Coordinates of C-alpha atoms in Angstrom, one line a residue:
Chain L
M1 CA -5.3 33.1 -12.0
F2 CA -5.1 30.6 -9.2
R3 CA -8.8 30.4 -8.9
R4 CA -9.3 29.8 -12.6
L5 CA -6.7 27.0 -12.5
S6 CA -8.4 25.3 -9.6
R7 CA -11.7 25.5 -11.3
W8 CA -10.2 23.8 -14.3
A9 CA -8.8 21.1 -12.0
V10 CA -12.4 20.2 -11.1
A11 CA -14.0 20.9 -14.4
A12 CA -11.7 18.7 -16.4
P13 CA -12.2 15.4 -14.6
V14 CA -16.0 16.1 -14.3
A15 CA -16.1 16.7 -18.1
L16 CA -14.2 13.5 -18.7
V17 CA -16.5 11.5 -16.6
I18 CA -19.6 13.0 -18.3
A19 CA -18.0 12.3 -21.7
G20 CA -17.2 8.8 -20.6
L21 CA -20.7 8.1 -19.4
S22 CA -22.4 9.5 -22.4
G23 CA -20.0 7.5 -24.5
C24 CA -21.1 4.3 -22.7
G25 CA -24.7 5.1 -22.9
S26 CA -25.9 5.3 -26.5
G27 CA -22.7 5.5 -28.5
E28 CA -24.4 8.1 -30.6
P29 CA -23.0 11.6 -30.8
A30 CA -24.9 13.8 -28.4
T31 CA -27.7 15.5 -30.3
S32 CA -29.1 18.9 -29.5
S33 CA -32.5 18.1 -28.0
A34 CA -33.0 16.3 -24.8
S35 CA -36.0 14.3 -26.1
T36 CA -34.0 12.5 -28.7
S37 CA -32.4 10.1 -26.2
A38 CA -35.3 7.6 -26.6
A39 CA -35.3 7.9 -30.3
A40 CA -31.5 7.5 -30.4
A41 CA -31.7 4.4 -28.4
A42 CA -34.3 2.9 -30.7
K43 CA -32.1 3.5 -33.7
E44 CA -29.5 1.1 -32.3
V45 CA -29.8 -2.6 -31.8
N46 CA -27.3 -4.5 -29.7
V47 CA -26.7 -8.1 -30.9
F48 CA -24.8 -10.5 -28.7
A49 CA -23.7 -13.4 -30.9
A50 CA -21.5 -16.5 -30.6
A51 CA -18.0 -16.1 -32.0
S52 CA -18.8 -18.6 -34.8
L53 CA -21.4 -16.2 -36.2
T54 CA -18.9 -13.4 -36.6
E55 CA -18.8 -13.4 -40.4
T56 CA -22.4 -14.2 -41.2
F57 CA -24.0 -11.8 -38.7
T58 CA -21.7 -9.0 -39.7
E59 CA -23.0 -9.5 -43.2
L60 CA -26.6 -9.7 -42.0
G61 CA -26.0 -6.5 -39.9
R62 CA -25.0 -4.6 -43.0
T63 CA -28.1 -5.9 -44.8
F64 CA -30.3 -4.8 -41.9
E65 CA -28.7 -1.3 -41.8
T66 CA -29.4 -0.9 -45.5
A67 CA -33.0 -1.9 -45.1
H68 CA -33.4 0.4 -42.1
P69 CA -31.6 3.6 -42.9
G70 CA -30.3 5.4 -39.8
T71 CA -30.1 2.2 -37.8
T72 CA -26.9 0.8 -36.4
V73 CA -26.5 -2.8 -35.5
K74 CA -23.8 -3.2 -32.9
F75 CA -22.3 -6.6 -32.3
N76 CA -20.7 -8.2 -29.4
F77 CA -19.1 -11.5 -30.5
G78 CA -17.5 -13.9 -28.1
S79 CA -17.9 -17.2 -26.4
S80 CA -21.6 -17.9 -25.9
A81 CA -21.0 -18.6 -22.2
T82 CA -19.2 -15.3 -21.7
L83 CA -22.0 -13.4 -23.5
A84 CA -24.7 -15.2 -21.5
Q85 CA -22.9 -14.1 -18.2
Q86 CA -22.6 -10.6 -19.5
I87 CA -26.3 -10.4 -20.3
V88 CA -27.3 -11.9 -16.9
Q89 CA -25.1 -9.3 -15.2
G90 CA -27.1 -6.6 -17.0
A91 CA -25.3 -5.9 -20.3
P92 CA -27.6 -4.1 -22.7
A93 CA -28.4 -6.8 -25.2
D94 CA -31.4 -6.7 -27.5
V95 CA -30.8 -9.9 -29.3
F96 CA -28.9 -12.9 -28.2
A97 CA -27.8 -15.7 -30.6
A98 CA -26.1 -18.5 -28.8
A99 CA -24.2 -21.6 -30.1
S100 CA -26.0 -23.9 -27.8
P101 CA -29.4 -24.2 -26.0
A102 CA -27.6 -24.6 -22.7
T103 CA -26.0 -21.1 -22.8
M104 CA -29.3 -19.7 -24.1
K105 CA -31.1 -21.2 -21.1
T106 CA -28.7 -19.3 -18.7
V107 CA -30.1 -16.1 -20.2
T108 CA -33.8 -17.1 -20.5
D109 CA -33.8 -18.4 -16.9
A110 CA -32.6 -15.1 -15.6
S111 CA -34.7 -12.7 -17.7
P112 CA -37.8 -13.0 -19.8
A113 CA -37.2 -13.3 -23.6
S114 CA -39.2 -14.1 -26.6
G115 CA -38.1 -17.1 -28.5
P116 CA -35.7 -18.8 -28.3
T117 CA -35.9 -20.3 -31.8
T118 CA -33.4 -22.5 -33.4
F119 CA -32.2 -20.8 -36.5
V120 CA -29.2 -23.0 -37.7
R121 CA -27.3 -26.0 -36.7
N122 CA -23.5 -26.5 -36.8
K123 CA -21.3 -29.5 -37.1
L124 CA -17.8 -30.1 -36.0
E125 CA -14.9 -30.8 -38.3
I126 CA -11.2 -31.6 -37.7
A127 CA -9.2 -28.6 -38.6
V128 CA -5.5 -29.1 -39.6
P129 CA -2.9 -26.7 -40.9
K130 CA -2.7 -26.3 -44.6
D131 CA 0.2 -28.7 -45.0
N132 CA -1.2 -31.2 -42.4
P133 CA 2.2 -31.9 -40.8
A134 CA 0.9 -34.7 -38.5
K135 CA -0.9 -36.4 -41.4
V136 CA -4.2 -36.4 -39.6
D137 CA -7.1 -37.8 -41.6
E138 CA -9.6 -39.2 -39.1
L139 CA -10.7 -38.6 -35.6
K140 CA -8.7 -41.6 -34.3
D141 CA -5.4 -39.9 -35.3
L142 CA -6.0 -37.3 -32.6
T143 CA -5.4 -39.9 -29.9
D144 CA -1.8 -40.2 -30.9
P145 CA 0.3 -38.5 -28.2
K146 CA 2.6 -37.1 -30.8
V147 CA -0.3 -35.1 -32.4
K148 CA -0.8 -31.8 -30.7
V149 CA -4.5 -31.1 -30.4
A150 CA -6.4 -28.0 -29.3
L151 CA -10.0 -28.2 -28.1
C152 CA -12.5 -25.6 -26.9
A153 CA -12.9 -25.6 -23.1
E154 CA -15.8 -27.8 -22.0
Q155 CA -17.6 -24.8 -20.6
V156 CA -18.2 -23.3 -24.0
P157 CA -20.5 -24.9 -26.7
C158 CA -17.8 -26.0 -29.1
G159 CA -16.0 -27.7 -26.3
A160 CA -19.2 -29.4 -25.1
A161 CA -19.8 -30.6 -28.7
A162 CA -16.2 -31.9 -28.9
V163 CA -16.6 -33.9 -25.7
K164 CA -19.9 -35.4 -27.0
A165 CA -18.3 -36.3 -30.4
L166 CA -15.3 -38.0 -28.8
E167 CA -17.5 -39.9 -26.4
A168 CA -19.7 -41.0 -29.3
A169 CA -16.5 -42.3 -31.0
G170 CA -15.3 -43.9 -27.8
L171 CA -11.9 -42.1 -28.1
K172 CA -9.8 -40.4 -25.4
V173 CA -7.9 -37.3 -26.6
T174 CA -5.5 -35.4 -24.4
P175 CA -5.3 -31.9 -25.8
V176 CA -2.4 -29.5 -25.2
T177 CA -4.8 -26.6 -24.6
L178 CA -8.4 -25.9 -23.9
E179 CA -9.2 -22.6 -25.6
Q180 CA -11.8 -20.1 -24.5
D181 CA -13.7 -19.9 -27.7
V182 CA -13.8 -21.5 -31.2
K183 CA -12.0 -18.6 -32.9
A184 CA -9.0 -18.9 -30.5
T185 CA -8.9 -22.6 -31.1
L186 CA -8.8 -22.0 -34.9
T187 CA -6.1 -19.4 -34.5
K188 CA -3.8 -22.0 -32.9
V189 CA -4.3 -24.2 -36.0
E190 CA -3.7 -21.3 -38.4
L191 CA -0.5 -20.4 -36.7
G192 CA 0.6 -24.0 -36.9
E193 CA 1.0 -24.3 -33.1
V194 CA -1.2 -27.4 -33.0
D195 CA -1.5 -30.2 -35.5
A196 CA -5.3 -30.5 -35.2
A197 CA -8.3 -29.0 -33.5
L198 CA -12.0 -29.7 -33.4
V199 CA -13.9 -26.6 -34.6
Y200 CA -17.1 -25.9 -36.4
A201 CA -17.4 -26.7 -40.2
T202 CA -18.3 -23.0 -40.6
D203 CA -15.1 -21.8 -39.0
V204 CA -13.1 -23.9 -41.5
I205 CA -14.9 -22.2 -44.4
A206 CA -14.5 -18.8 -42.7
S207 CA -10.7 -19.3 -42.5
A208 CA -10.6 -19.0 -46.3
G209 CA -8.2 -21.8 -47.0
K210 CA -5.8 -21.1 -44.1
V211 CA -6.8 -24.4 -42.5
Q212 CA -8.0 -27.7 -44.0
G213 CA -11.2 -29.3 -42.7
I214 CA -11.7 -33.0 -42.4
D215 CA -15.2 -34.5 -41.9
F216 CA -15.7 -37.3 -39.4
P217 CA -18.8 -39.5 -39.0
E218 CA -19.2 -39.0 -35.2
A219 CA -19.7 -35.3 -35.8
D220 CA -23.4 -36.1 -36.6
K221 CA -23.8 -37.1 -32.9
A222 CA -22.7 -33.7 -31.7
I223 CA -24.6 -31.2 -33.7
N224 CA -25.1 -27.8 -32.0
D225 CA -28.4 -26.0 -32.3
Y226 CA -28.1 -22.3 -32.4
P227 CA -31.0 -20.5 -30.8
I228 CA -31.8 -16.8 -31.2
A229 CA -34.0 -14.8 -28.8
T230 CA -35.0 -11.2 -28.3
L231 CA -34.8 -10.0 -24.8
S232 CA -38.0 -8.6 -23.3
K233 CA -36.2 -5.8 -21.5
A234 CA -34.6 -4.8 -24.8
P235 CA -34.5 -1.0 -25.2
A236 CA -34.9 -1.5 -29.0
G237 CA -37.6 -4.1 -28.8
D238 CA -39.1 -3.6 -32.3
L239 CA -35.8 -3.4 -34.1
A240 CA -34.6 -6.5 -32.1
K241 CA -37.6 -8.5 -33.3
Q242 CA -37.0 -7.3 -36.9
F243 CA -33.4 -8.3 -36.7
A244 CA -34.3 -11.8 -35.4
D245 CA -36.9 -12.1 -38.2
L246 CA -34.2 -11.3 -40.8
V247 CA -32.0 -14.1 -39.4
L248 CA -34.9 -16.5 -39.6
S249 CA -36.0 -15.3 -43.1
Q250 CA -35.1 -17.0 -46.3
Q251 CA -32.5 -14.3 -47.0
G252 CA -30.9 -14.8 -43.6
Q253 CA -30.9 -18.6 -44.0
D254 CA -29.2 -18.2 -47.5
V255 CA -26.3 -16.2 -45.9
L256 CA -25.9 -18.8 -43.1
T257 CA -26.1 -21.9 -45.3
R258 CA -23.6 -20.4 -47.7
A259 CA -21.2 -20.1 -44.7
G260 CA -21.6 -23.8 -44.0
F261 CA -24.4 -23.8 -41.4
Q262 CA -27.2 -26.3 -41.8
S263 CA -30.9 -25.2 -41.7
P264 CA -32.7 -26.6 -38.6
Chain E
M1 CA -3.7 -1.8 4.3
S2 CA -0.4 -0.6 5.7
S3 CA -1.3 1.3 8.7
S4 CA 2.1 1.3 10.4
N5 CA 3.2 4.6 8.8
D6 CA -0.1 6.4 8.8
P7 CA -0.1 8.1 12.2
D8 CA 3.1 10.0 11.8
T9 CA 2.8 10.8 8.1
S10 CA -0.7 12.0 8.3
G11 CA 0.1 14.0 11.5
A12 CA 3.1 15.7 9.8
G13 CA 1.0 16.3 6.6
A14 CA -1.8 17.9 8.5
A15 CA 0.5 20.1 10.5
A16 CA 2.3 21.3 7.3
G17 CA -1.0 21.8 5.6
R18 CA -2.3 24.0 8.4
G19 CA 0.9 26.0 8.3
V20 CA 0.5 26.8 4.6
A21 CA -3.1 27.2 3.7
G22 CA -5.6 26.1 6.4
R23 CA -8.2 23.5 5.6
P24 CA -7.5 21.2 2.6
P25 CA -9.4 22.7 -0.4
W26 CA -12.5 20.7 -1.3
M27 CA -11.7 20.9 -5.0
L28 CA -8.9 18.5 -4.2
V29 CA -10.5 16.5 -1.5
L30 CA -13.7 15.7 -3.5
P31 CA -12.0 14.2 -6.6
A32 CA -9.5 12.5 -4.3
V33 CA -12.3 10.8 -2.4
A34 CA -14.1 9.9 -5.6
G35 CA -10.8 8.4 -7.0
L36 CA -10.3 6.4 -3.9
A37 CA -13.9 5.1 -4.0
F38 CA -13.5 4.2 -7.7
L39 CA -10.4 2.1 -7.0
V40 CA -11.6 0.5 -3.8
L41 CA -15.3 -0.1 -4.4
P42 CA -14.9 -2.9 -7.0
L43 CA -12.6 -4.8 -4.5
A44 CA -15.2 -4.2 -1.8
G45 CA -17.8 -5.6 -4.2
L46 CA -15.8 -8.8 -4.4
L47 CA -15.8 -9.1 -0.7
V48 CA -19.6 -8.5 -0.4
R49 CA -20.5 -11.0 -3.1
A50 CA -18.2 -13.7 -2.0
P51 CA -20.0 -17.0 -1.0
W52 CA -18.5 -17.0 2.5
S53 CA -20.4 -20.1 3.7
T54 CA -18.9 -22.4 1.0
L55 CA -15.6 -20.5 0.7
L56 CA -13.3 -23.1 2.4
Q57 CA -15.0 -26.0 0.6
R58 CA -14.5 -24.3 -2.8
L59 CA -10.9 -23.4 -2.0
A60 CA -10.1 -27.0 -1.2
E61 CA -11.3 -28.3 -4.6
P62 CA -8.4 -30.0 -6.4
Q63 CA -8.6 -27.8 -9.5
V64 CA -8.3 -24.7 -7.4
L65 CA -5.3 -26.0 -5.5
E66 CA -3.7 -27.1 -8.7
A67 CA -4.2 -23.7 -10.3
L68 CA -2.9 -22.0 -7.2
R69 CA 0.2 -24.3 -7.0
L70 CA 0.9 -23.7 -10.7
S71 CA 0.5 -19.9 -10.2
L72 CA 2.9 -19.8 -7.3
L73 CA 5.4 -22.0 -9.0
C74 CA 5.3 -20.1 -12.3
A75 CA 5.4 -16.6 -10.7
T76 CA 8.4 -17.6 -8.6
A77 CA 10.3 -19.1 -11.6
A78 CA 9.4 -16.0 -13.7
T79 CA 10.8 -13.8 -10.9
A80 CA 14.0 -15.9 -10.8
V81 CA 14.4 -15.4 -14.6
C82 CA 13.7 -11.7 -14.2
V83 CA 16.3 -11.3 -11.4
L84 CA 19.0 -13.2 -13.3
L85 CA 18.5 -11.2 -16.5
G86 CA 17.0 -8.0 -15.2
V87 CA 19.6 -7.0 -12.6
P88 CA 22.4 -7.1 -15.1
L89 CA 20.2 -5.3 -17.6
A90 CA 19.4 -2.6 -15.1
W91 CA 23.1 -2.2 -14.3
L92 CA 23.9 -1.8 -18.0
L93 CA 21.2 0.9 -18.4
A94 CA 22.3 2.8 -15.2
R95 CA 26.1 2.5 -15.3
V96 CA 27.3 2.1 -18.9
E97 CA 27.2 4.8 -21.5
F98 CA 26.4 3.3 -24.9
P99 CA 24.8 4.6 -28.1
G100 CA 21.1 4.0 -28.1
R101 CA 20.9 3.8 -24.3
R102 CA 17.8 6.0 -24.2
V103 CA 16.1 3.9 -26.9
A104 CA 17.0 0.7 -25.0
R105 CA 15.6 2.2 -21.8
A106 CA 12.3 3.0 -23.5
L107 CA 12.1 -0.5 -25.1
V108 CA 12.7 -2.2 -21.8
T109 CA 9.5 -0.6 -20.4
V110 CA 7.3 -1.4 -23.5
P111 CA 5.8 -4.6 -22.0
L112 CA 4.6 -2.4 -19.1
V113 CA 2.1 -0.6 -21.4
L114 CA 1.7 -3.2 -24.1
P115 CA -1.6 -5.0 -23.9
P116 CA -0.6 -8.5 -22.6
V117 CA -2.5 -10.2 -25.4
V118 CA -0.3 -8.4 -27.9
G119 CA 2.7 -9.6 -25.9
G120 CA 1.4 -13.1 -26.2
V121 CA 0.9 -12.8 -29.9
A122 CA 4.4 -11.4 -30.3
L123 CA 5.9 -14.3 -28.2
L124 CA 3.9 -16.8 -30.3
L125 CA 5.3 -15.3 -33.5
V126 CA 8.9 -15.5 -32.2
L127 CA 8.9 -18.5 -29.9
G128 CA 6.0 -20.5 -31.3
R129 CA 6.5 -23.7 -33.1
R130 CA 6.6 -21.9 -36.4
G131 CA 8.1 -18.7 -35.0
L132 CA 11.4 -17.2 -36.0
A133 CA 13.3 -18.6 -33.0
G134 CA 10.9 -21.3 -32.1
Q135 CA 11.3 -23.1 -35.4
W136 CA 15.0 -23.4 -34.7
L137 CA 14.5 -24.4 -31.0
E138 CA 12.3 -27.2 -32.1
S139 CA 14.5 -28.5 -34.9
A140 CA 17.8 -28.2 -32.9
F141 CA 16.7 -29.1 -29.4
G142 CA 13.2 -30.5 -29.7
I143 CA 11.9 -27.8 -27.4
T144 CA 8.5 -26.2 -27.9
L145 CA 7.4 -23.5 -25.5
P146 CA 3.7 -23.0 -26.2
F147 CA 1.4 -25.3 -24.1
T148 CA 4.1 -26.0 -21.6
T149 CA 4.7 -24.7 -18.0
A150 CA 8.0 -23.2 -19.3
G151 CA 5.8 -21.2 -21.7
V152 CA 3.8 -19.8 -18.9
V153 CA 7.1 -18.7 -17.2
V154 CA 8.3 -17.1 -20.4
A155 CA 5.0 -15.2 -20.8
E156 CA 5.0 -14.0 -17.2
A157 CA 8.7 -13.0 -17.3
F158 CA 8.1 -11.0 -20.4
V159 CA 5.4 -9.0 -18.8
A160 CA 6.9 -8.7 -15.3
M161 CA 10.6 -7.9 -16.1
P162 CA 10.1 -4.2 -16.6
F163 CA 9.0 -3.8 -13.0
L164 CA 12.3 -5.3 -11.8
V165 CA 14.5 -3.3 -14.2
I166 CA 12.8 0.0 -13.3
S167 CA 13.1 -0.6 -9.6
V168 CA 16.8 -1.8 -9.7
E169 CA 17.8 0.9 -12.2
G170 CA 16.3 3.6 -9.9
A171 CA 18.2 2.2 -6.9
L172 CA 21.4 2.1 -8.9
R173 CA 21.0 5.7 -9.9
G174 CA 20.3 6.7 -6.3
A175 CA 23.2 4.8 -4.9
D176 CA 26.4 6.5 -3.8
R177 CA 29.1 6.0 -6.5
R178 CA 31.9 6.8 -4.1
F179 CA 31.8 3.3 -2.5
E180 CA 32.3 1.8 -5.9
E181 CA 35.1 4.2 -6.7
A182 CA 36.9 3.5 -3.4
A183 CA 36.7 -0.3 -4.0
A184 CA 38.1 0.2 -7.5
T185 CA 41.0 2.3 -6.3
L186 CA 41.8 -0.4 -3.8
G187 CA 42.3 -2.8 -6.7
A188 CA 38.9 -4.6 -6.9
S189 CA 37.9 -5.7 -10.4
R190 CA 34.7 -4.4 -11.9
W191 CA 33.0 -7.8 -11.3
T192 CA 34.1 -7.8 -7.6
V193 CA 32.9 -4.2 -7.2
F194 CA 29.5 -5.2 -8.6
R195 CA 29.3 -8.3 -6.4
R196 CA 30.7 -7.0 -3.2
V197 CA 29.7 -3.3 -3.2
T198 CA 27.1 -2.4 -5.8
L199 CA 24.7 -5.3 -5.3
P200 CA 24.5 -5.1 -1.4
L201 CA 24.0 -1.3 -1.8
V202 CA 21.0 -1.7 -4.0
M203 CA 19.6 -4.8 -2.4
P204 CA 16.4 -3.1 -1.1
G205 CA 15.7 -2.0 -4.6
V206 CA 16.3 -5.5 -6.0
V207 CA 14.0 -7.0 -3.3
A208 CA 11.3 -4.5 -3.9
G209 CA 11.5 -5.0 -7.7
A210 CA 11.5 -8.8 -7.3
V211 CA 8.4 -8.7 -5.1
L212 CA 6.5 -6.4 -7.5
C213 CA 7.7 -8.6 -10.4
W214 CA 6.3 -11.6 -8.6
A215 CA 3.0 -10.0 -7.9
R216 CA 2.6 -9.0 -11.6
A217 CA 3.6 -12.4 -12.8
L218 CA 1.0 -14.0 -10.4
G219 CA -1.7 -11.8 -12.0
E220 CA -0.6 -12.3 -15.6
F221 CA -3.5 -13.4 -17.9
G222 CA -3.4 -12.2 -21.5
A223 CA 0.1 -13.2 -22.5
T224 CA -0.3 -16.5 -20.8
I225 CA -3.6 -17.6 -22.4
T226 CA -2.4 -16.4 -25.8
F227 CA 1.1 -17.9 -25.7
A228 CA 1.0 -20.8 -23.3
G229 CA -2.7 -21.9 -23.8
N230 CA -4.9 -23.2 -21.1
F231 CA -4.7 -26.8 -19.8
P232 CA -5.3 -27.8 -16.1
G233 CA -2.1 -28.7 -14.3
T234 CA 0.2 -27.5 -17.1
T235 CA -0.7 -23.9 -18.1
R236 CA -4.0 -23.1 -16.3
T237 CA -2.9 -20.5 -13.7
M238 CA -5.3 -18.8 -11.3
P239 CA -6.2 -15.9 -13.6
L240 CA -7.1 -18.3 -16.4
A241 CA -9.1 -20.4 -13.9
V242 CA -11.0 -17.2 -12.9
Y243 CA -11.8 -16.5 -16.5
L244 CA -13.1 -20.0 -17.3
A245 CA -15.0 -20.2 -14.0
L246 CA -16.8 -17.0 -15.0
E247 CA -18.3 -18.8 -18.0
T248 CA -20.3 -21.3 -16.0
E249 CA -19.8 -20.7 -12.3
P250 CA -19.5 -17.0 -11.3
E251 CA -19.3 -17.9 -7.6
A252 CA -16.2 -20.0 -8.1
A253 CA -14.7 -17.1 -10.0
V254 CA -15.3 -14.8 -7.1
V255 CA -13.6 -17.2 -4.7
L256 CA -10.6 -17.5 -7.0
S257 CA -10.4 -13.7 -7.4
L258 CA -10.6 -13.3 -3.7
V259 CA -7.5 -15.5 -3.3
L260 CA -5.5 -13.4 -5.9
L261 CA -6.7 -10.2 -4.3
T262 CA -5.6 -11.3 -0.8
V263 CA -2.2 -12.3 -2.1
S264 CA -1.8 -9.0 -4.0
V265 CA -2.9 -6.8 -1.1
V266 CA -0.5 -8.6 1.4
I267 CA 2.4 -8.3 -1.1
L268 CA 1.8 -4.6 -1.8
A269 CA 1.2 -3.7 1.9
C270 CA 4.5 -5.3 2.8
L271 CA 6.2 -3.6 -0.1
R272 CA 4.8 -0.1 0.7
D273 CA 6.9 0.2 3.8
R274 CA 10.0 -0.8 1.9
W275 CA 9.3 1.8 -0.7
V276 CA 8.8 4.5 1.9
N277 CA 11.9 3.6 3.8
S278 CA 14.3 3.0 0.9
P279 CA 15.8 6.0 -0.9

């Protein structure tokens, strides 16, 4: 009895560790034959994409899965800068779609990749809560100290674009917060915690009416190019290329422009 | 870490072990060593990868010092809030019979297991500018908590308070009630008894709880970035600075992490002795 218990004491943690490791590996339920591991890996493509691509890429992912039965597209959405660091540190990415060439460069400098190709461009807008409590209607209004403004941190692409646009306009804005990605910035507007924020035009459309977008002329001086690349070390090389092709195809461009992106 | 107690405890443990079952069974030692390695190796990794040659220079950067100053200030203020509110709360839970006490005790510990980001969202919905209480705070007093240093203190206190309450409540339950009863028989009011007898009796528990609370507040990230935002000098504490540094300059993130790690280890090492020695 005692021996059996002690054996369990070892077996349980070991089993847990094995289960955990296999869970991290392919994400597929373990199949019977040992030779399927390569095939299983090829049936899955890991796409790391900027937070601002969340809606469009999710849709394209579904399109891709329908066109390639048995394939799963897995997304990791977040700040491009964070994703770039994760890839450099060895995260298993097959495709990387960044919100700026600078973050893409971090990745392509560290590991070989094919591409990068610019697939869309995005423009900033002023986002204000639906009722626009601070009566913001142009970029200059953000300099009023009574207006609470959220910007993206300068380290992430939407923040870099905001700095460029404000510089082009010759304005100095003191934000109350520097958020870690564009979605977090938008949330602060949606909740009404800030009176205005600079986010991408696409995010305003994606918020489905929860925030109001205001165009401003200086946004043209801070347009972000979005590059996409397939990583050469990608375990699912062919699928990765096919996914990137879908994004660059007319069908992909239609989905993206409908969401407010501009074609390059 | 704390080596002062190790010689006698390990000696006593080994002697007792030999007396009962001989050598320690490998089925226990092996997973134990694996567990230890799992917990310690990441910290060792931080030490190995630290850019030692430029360490001092990086630490002296104004943004780093600013974040460190803000972290220390906010963690201390949050601890003060926790002591002021948490000690009476612990006393209530330990000494007063009231309906729903078990539920209250469970609720008090919820922030301990709640993902801090969820805590931040909850705080935003209640204390934010459009929140249930926040709306009223703004219209009546013109106070808004998000994006202020006070907001950081609130977020940290929310996450850290359970540590203090648990520690003090445990001490209260372990304390000898006879001293309090004697004081009461001698004519002391309940407040006097609490102040002059109970509090000194559980002081080690209060101190241990406060230190733990402080350490937790110092490391708070999720609730802070969600509720208080991130702006240098106002709300960007060390953990937030680490997160942002990781976006562009991983080496700086390592340096900042090292500072937080050092502070945590020193705090916990000092506290360990207190835990061992106090009832």
